mmCIF file with all atom_site columns, C-alpha atoms in Angstrom:
data_model
loop_
_atom_site.group_PDB
_atom_site.id
_atom_site.type_symbol
_atom_site.label_atom_id
_atom_site.label_alt_id
_atom_site.label_comp_id
_atom_site.label_asym_id
_atom_site.label_entity_id
_atom_site.label_seq_id
_atom_site.pdbx_PDB_ins_code
_atom_site.Cartn_x
_atom_site.Cartn_y
_atom_site.Cartn_z
_atom_site.occupancy
_atom_site.B_iso_or_equiv
_atom_site.pdbx_formal_charge
_atom_site.auth_seq_id
_atom_site.auth_comp_id
_atom_site.auth_asym_id
_atom_site.auth_atom_id
_atom_site.pdbx_PDB_model_num
ATOM 1  C CA . MET A 1 1  ? 17.825  -3.293  21.241 1.00 45.00 ? 1344 MET A CA 1
ATOM 2  C CA . TYR A 1 2  ? 14.926  -3.552  19.799 1.00 47.00 ? 1345 TYR A CA 1
ATOM 3  C CA . LYS A 1 3  ? 11.438  -3.801  21.374 1.00 53.00 ? 1346 LYS A CA 1
ATOM 4  C CA . ASN A 1 4  ? 7.830   -4.095  19.756 1.00 54.00 ? 1347 ASN A CA 1
ATOM 5  C CA . PHE A 1 5  ? 5.063   -2.277  21.560 1.00 54.00 ? 1348 PHE A CA 1
ATOM 6  C CA . THR A 1 6  ? 1.221   -3.444  20.037 1.00 52.00 ? 1349 THR A CA 1
ATOM 7  C CA . GLN A 1 7  ? -1.158  -2.186  21.667 1.00 56.00 ? 1350 GLN A CA 1
ATOM 8  C CA . HIS A 1 8  ? -4.789  -2.513  20.469 1.00 53.00 ? 1351 HIS A CA 1
ATOM 9  C CA . ILE A 1 9  ? -6.636  0.108   20.333 1.00 61.00 ? 1352 ILE A CA 1
ATOM 10 C CA . SER A 1 10 ? -10.757 -1.049  19.015 1.00 61.00 ? 1353 SER A CA 1
ATOM 11 C CA . PRO A 1 11 ? -12.135 -4.563  18.923 1.00 61.00 ? 1354 PRO A CA 1
ATOM 12 C CA . ASN A 1 12 ? -12.713 -4.921  15.727 1.00 62.00 ? 1355 ASN A CA 1
ATOM 13 C CA . GLY A 1 13 ? -9.080  -5.804  15.543 1.00 62.00 ? 1356 GLY A CA 1
ATOM 14 C CA . ILE A 1 14 ? -7.237  -2.561  14.351 1.00 64.00 ? 1357 ILE A CA 1
ATOM 15 C CA . TYR A 1 15 ? -4.412  -2.198  16.100 1.00 61.00 ? 1358 TYR A CA 1
ATOM 16 C CA . PHE A 1 16 ? -1.161  0.522   16.249 1.00 63.00 ? 1359 PHE A CA 1
ATOM 17 C CA . HIS A 1 17 ? 1.881   -1.060  16.458 1.00 65.00 ? 1360 HIS A CA 1
ATOM 18 C CA . HIS A 1 18 ? 5.105   0.443   17.267 1.00 64.00 ? 1361 HIS A CA 1
ATOM 19 C CA . SER A 1 19 ? 8.751   -0.446  16.367 1.00 68.00 ? 1362 SER A CA 1
ATOM 20 C CA . LEU A 1 20 ? 11.948  0.397   17.578 1.00 64.00 ? 1363 LEU A CA 1
ATOM 21 C CA . SER A 1 21 ? 16.198  -0.043  17.626 1.00 66.00 ? 1364 SER A CA 1
ATOM 22 C CA . LEU A 1 22 ? 18.814  1.460   18.616 1.00 61.00 ? 1365 LEU A CA 1
ATOM 23 C CA . GLY A 1 23 ? 20.666  0.249   15.569 1.00 56.00 ? 1366 GLY A CA 1
ATOM 24 C CA . LYS A 1 24 ? 23.834  -1.743  16.403 1.00 55.00 ? 1367 LYS A CA 1
ATOM 25 C CA . SER A 1 25 ? 24.610  -4.141  14.236 1.00 50.00 ? 1368 SER A CA 1
ATOM 26 C CA . GLY A 1 26 ? 23.130  -7.602  15.593 1.00 47.00 ? 1369 GLY A CA 1
ATOM 27 C CA . THR A 1 27 ? 20.945  -5.807  18.077 1.00 46.00 ? 1370 THR A CA 1
ATOM 28 C CA . TYR A 1 28 ? 17.996  -6.228  15.592 1.00 45.00 ? 1371 TYR A CA 1
ATOM 29 C CA . ALA A 1 29 ? 15.005  -8.436  14.905 1.00 50.00 ? 1372 ALA A CA 1
ATOM 30 C CA . ALA A 1 30 ? 15.504  -10.361 11.890 1.00 54.00 ? 1373 ALA A CA 1
ATOM 31 C CA . PRO A 1 31 ? 13.973  -9.518  8.779  1.00 65.00 ? 1374 PRO A CA 1
ATOM 32 C CA . VAL A 1 32 ? 10.269  -9.919  8.433  1.00 71.00 ? 1375 VAL A CA 1
ATOM 33 C CA . THR A 1 33 ? 9.745   -11.531 5.419  1.00 74.00 ? 1376 THR A CA 1
ATOM 34 C CA . ASN A 1 34 ? 6.635   -12.406 3.505  1.00 82.00 ? 1377 ASN A CA 1
ATOM 35 C CA . GLU A 1 35 ? 3.799   -12.410 5.771  1.00 83.00 ? 1378 GLU A CA 1
ATOM 36 C CA . SER A 1 36 ? 0.279   -10.878 5.063  1.00 86.00 ? 1379 SER A CA 1
ATOM 37 C CA . HIS A 1 37 ? -2.499  -9.685  6.422  1.00 82.00 ? 1380 HIS A CA 1
ATOM 38 C CA . SER A 1 38 ? -6.544  -9.805  6.578  1.00 85.00 ? 1381 SER A CA 1
ATOM 39 C CA . LEU A 1 39 ? -6.642  -6.472  6.526  1.00 84.00 ? 1382 LEU A CA 1
ATOM 40 C CA . ILE A 1 40 ? -4.664  -3.462  5.221  1.00 91.00 ? 1383 ILE A CA 1
ATOM 41 C CA . GLU A 1 41 ? -1.148  -2.351  6.923  1.00 89.00 ? 1384 GLU A CA 1
ATOM 42 C CA . VAL A 1 42 ? -0.576  1.762   6.782  1.00 91.00 ? 1385 VAL A CA 1
ATOM 43 C CA . SER A 1 43 ? 3.600   2.265   8.154  1.00 90.00 ? 1386 SER A CA 1
ATOM 44 C CA . PHE A 1 44 ? 5.141   5.132   8.994  1.00 90.00 ? 1387 PHE A CA 1
ATOM 45 C CA . LEU A 1 45 ? 8.428   5.693   8.758  1.00 92.00 ? 1388 LEU A CA 1
ATOM 46 C CA . VAL A 1 46 ? 10.142  8.065   11.571 1.00 88.00 ? 1389 VAL A CA 1
ATOM 47 C CA . ALA A 1 47 ? 13.569  6.967   11.777 1.00 88.00 ? 1390 ALA A CA 1
ATOM 48 C CA . GLY A 1 48 ? 15.855  4.704   9.972  1.00 86.00 ? 1391 GLY A CA 1
ATOM 49 C CA . LYS A 1 49 ? 16.228  3.292   6.313  1.00 86.00 ? 1392 LYS A CA 1
ATOM 50 C CA . VAL A 1 50 ? 14.036  0.258   5.360  1.00 87.00 ? 1393 VAL A CA 1
ATOM 51 C CA . ASP A 1 51 ? 13.574  -1.782  2.021  1.00 89.00 ? 1394 ASP A CA 1
ATOM 52 C CA . TYR A 1 52 ? 9.743   -2.613  2.129  1.00 89.00 ? 1395 TYR A CA 1
ATOM 53 C CA . SER A 1 53 ? 9.195   -5.502  -0.884 1.00 90.00 ? 1396 SER A CA 1
ATOM 54 C CA . VAL A 1 54 ? 5.513   -5.892  -1.837 1.00 92.00 ? 1397 VAL A CA 1
ATOM 55 C CA . ASP A 1 55 ? 4.768   -8.434  -4.216 1.00 87.00 ? 1398 ASP A CA 1
ATOM 56 C CA . GLY A 1 56 ? 8.317   -8.566  -5.814 1.00 85.00 ? 1399 GLY A CA 1
ATOM 57 C CA . LYS A 1 57 ? 8.643   -4.310  -6.035 1.00 92.00 ? 1400 LYS A CA 1
ATOM 58 C CA . ILE A 1 58 ? 11.219  -3.123  -3.462 1.00 92.00 ? 1401 ILE A CA 1
ATOM 59 C CA . TYR A 1 59 ? 10.207  -0.203  -2.227 1.00 94.00 ? 1402 TYR A CA 1
ATOM 60 C CA . ARG A 1 60 ? 13.402  2.045   -0.300 1.00 93.00 ? 1403 ARG A CA 1
ATOM 61 C CA . LEU A 1 61 ? 11.465  4.324   2.655  1.00 94.00 ? 1404 LEU A CA 1
ATOM 62 C CA . THR A 1 62 ? 13.474  7.070   4.296  1.00 92.00 ? 1405 THR A CA 1
ATOM 63 C CA . PRO A 1 63 ? 12.248  9.101   7.711  1.00 95.00 ? 1406 PRO A CA 1
ATOM 64 C CA . GLY A 1 64 ? 8.205   10.209  6.500  1.00 96.00 ? 1407 GLY A CA 1
ATOM 65 C CA . ASP A 1 65 ? 7.226   7.978   3.981  1.00 96.00 ? 1408 ASP A CA 1
ATOM 66 C CA . ILE A 1 66 ? 4.852   6.407   4.553  1.00 96.00 ? 1409 ILE A CA 1
ATOM 67 C CA . ILE A 1 67 ? 3.549   2.667   2.298  1.00 95.00 ? 1410 ILE A CA 1
ATOM 68 C CA . ILE A 1 68 ? 0.226   1.276   2.175  1.00 95.00 ? 1411 ILE A CA 1
ATOM 69 C CA . VAL A 1 69 ? -0.434  -2.757  1.846  1.00 94.00 ? 1412 VAL A CA 1
ATOM 70 C CA . ASN A 1 70 ? -3.135  -3.717  0.600  1.00 95.00 ? 1413 ASN A CA 1
ATOM 71 C CA . ALA A 1 71 ? -4.767  -7.204  2.689  1.00 93.00 ? 1414 ALA A CA 1
ATOM 72 C CA . LEU A 1 72 ? -3.763  -10.625 1.548  1.00 93.00 ? 1415 LEU A CA 1
ATOM 73 C CA . GLU A 1 73 ? -0.863  -9.454  -0.144 1.00 93.00 ? 1416 GLU A CA 1
ATOM 74 C CA . LEU A 1 74 ? 2.706   -10.565 0.073  1.00 92.00 ? 1417 LEU A CA 1
ATOM 75 C CA . HIS A 1 75 ? 5.240   -7.934  1.791  1.00 91.00 ? 1418 HIS A CA 1
ATOM 76 C CA . SER A 1 76 ? 8.518   -7.956  3.661  1.00 88.00 ? 1419 SER A CA 1
ATOM 77 C CA . LEU A 1 77 ? 10.165  -5.973  5.402  1.00 86.00 ? 1420 LEU A CA 1
ATOM 78 C CA . PHE A 1 78 ? 14.298  -5.111  5.374  1.00 86.00 ? 1421 PHE A CA 1
ATOM 79 C CA . ILE A 1 79 ? 15.816  -2.900  8.208  1.00 83.00 ? 1422 ILE A CA 1
ATOM 80 C CA . ASP A 1 80 ? 18.944  -1.558  7.693  1.00 81.00 ? 1423 ASP A CA 1
ATOM 81 C CA . PRO A 1 81 ? 20.808  -2.058  11.051 1.00 77.00 ? 1424 PRO A CA 1
ATOM 82 C CA . THR A 1 82 ? 23.478  0.729   10.514 1.00 78.00 ? 1425 THR A CA 1
ATOM 83 C CA . THR A 1 83 ? 21.226  3.747   12.126 1.00 79.00 ? 1426 THR A CA 1
ATOM 84 C CA . PRO A 1 84 ? 18.557  3.729   14.313 1.00 79.00 ? 1427 PRO A CA 1
ATOM 85 C CA . TYR A 1 85 ? 15.348  2.769   13.601 1.00 78.00 ? 1428 TYR A CA 1
ATOM 86 C CA . GLU A 1 86 ? 10.990  3.425   14.641 1.00 82.00 ? 1429 GLU A CA 1
ATOM 87 C CA . ARG A 1 87 ? 8.290   2.873   12.652 1.00 83.00 ? 1430 ARG A CA 1
ATOM 88 C CA . MET A 1 88 ? 4.607   2.814   13.635 1.00 82.00 ? 1431 MET A CA 1
ATOM 89 C CA . MET A 1 89 ? 1.937   0.870   12.184 1.00 83.00 ? 1432 MET A CA 1
ATOM 90 C CA . ILE A 1 90 ? -2.027  0.629   11.518 1.00 82.00 ? 1433 ILE A CA 1
ATOM 91 C CA . GLN A 1 91 ? -3.650  -2.543  10.864 1.00 81.00 ? 1434 GLN A CA 1
#
């Protein structure tokens, strides 16, 4: 089962995003591919294994890792479906 929780923190567009997956194959969200945002994105991996592709370079994250993606930078997110996944993101 996959759940997304988004909570706006301030009126200027900064928000907190929480993603959670139980890690059973086929029950996670499809990869996020080639997206960009007008704001910097800071993600903290709580649990699981995730590959971030940022401008064509792959970063393999493990729990406790933080990744910062610059504004307007193309990035993709690939979640390993064999492990539980949890990520917190501020943008």
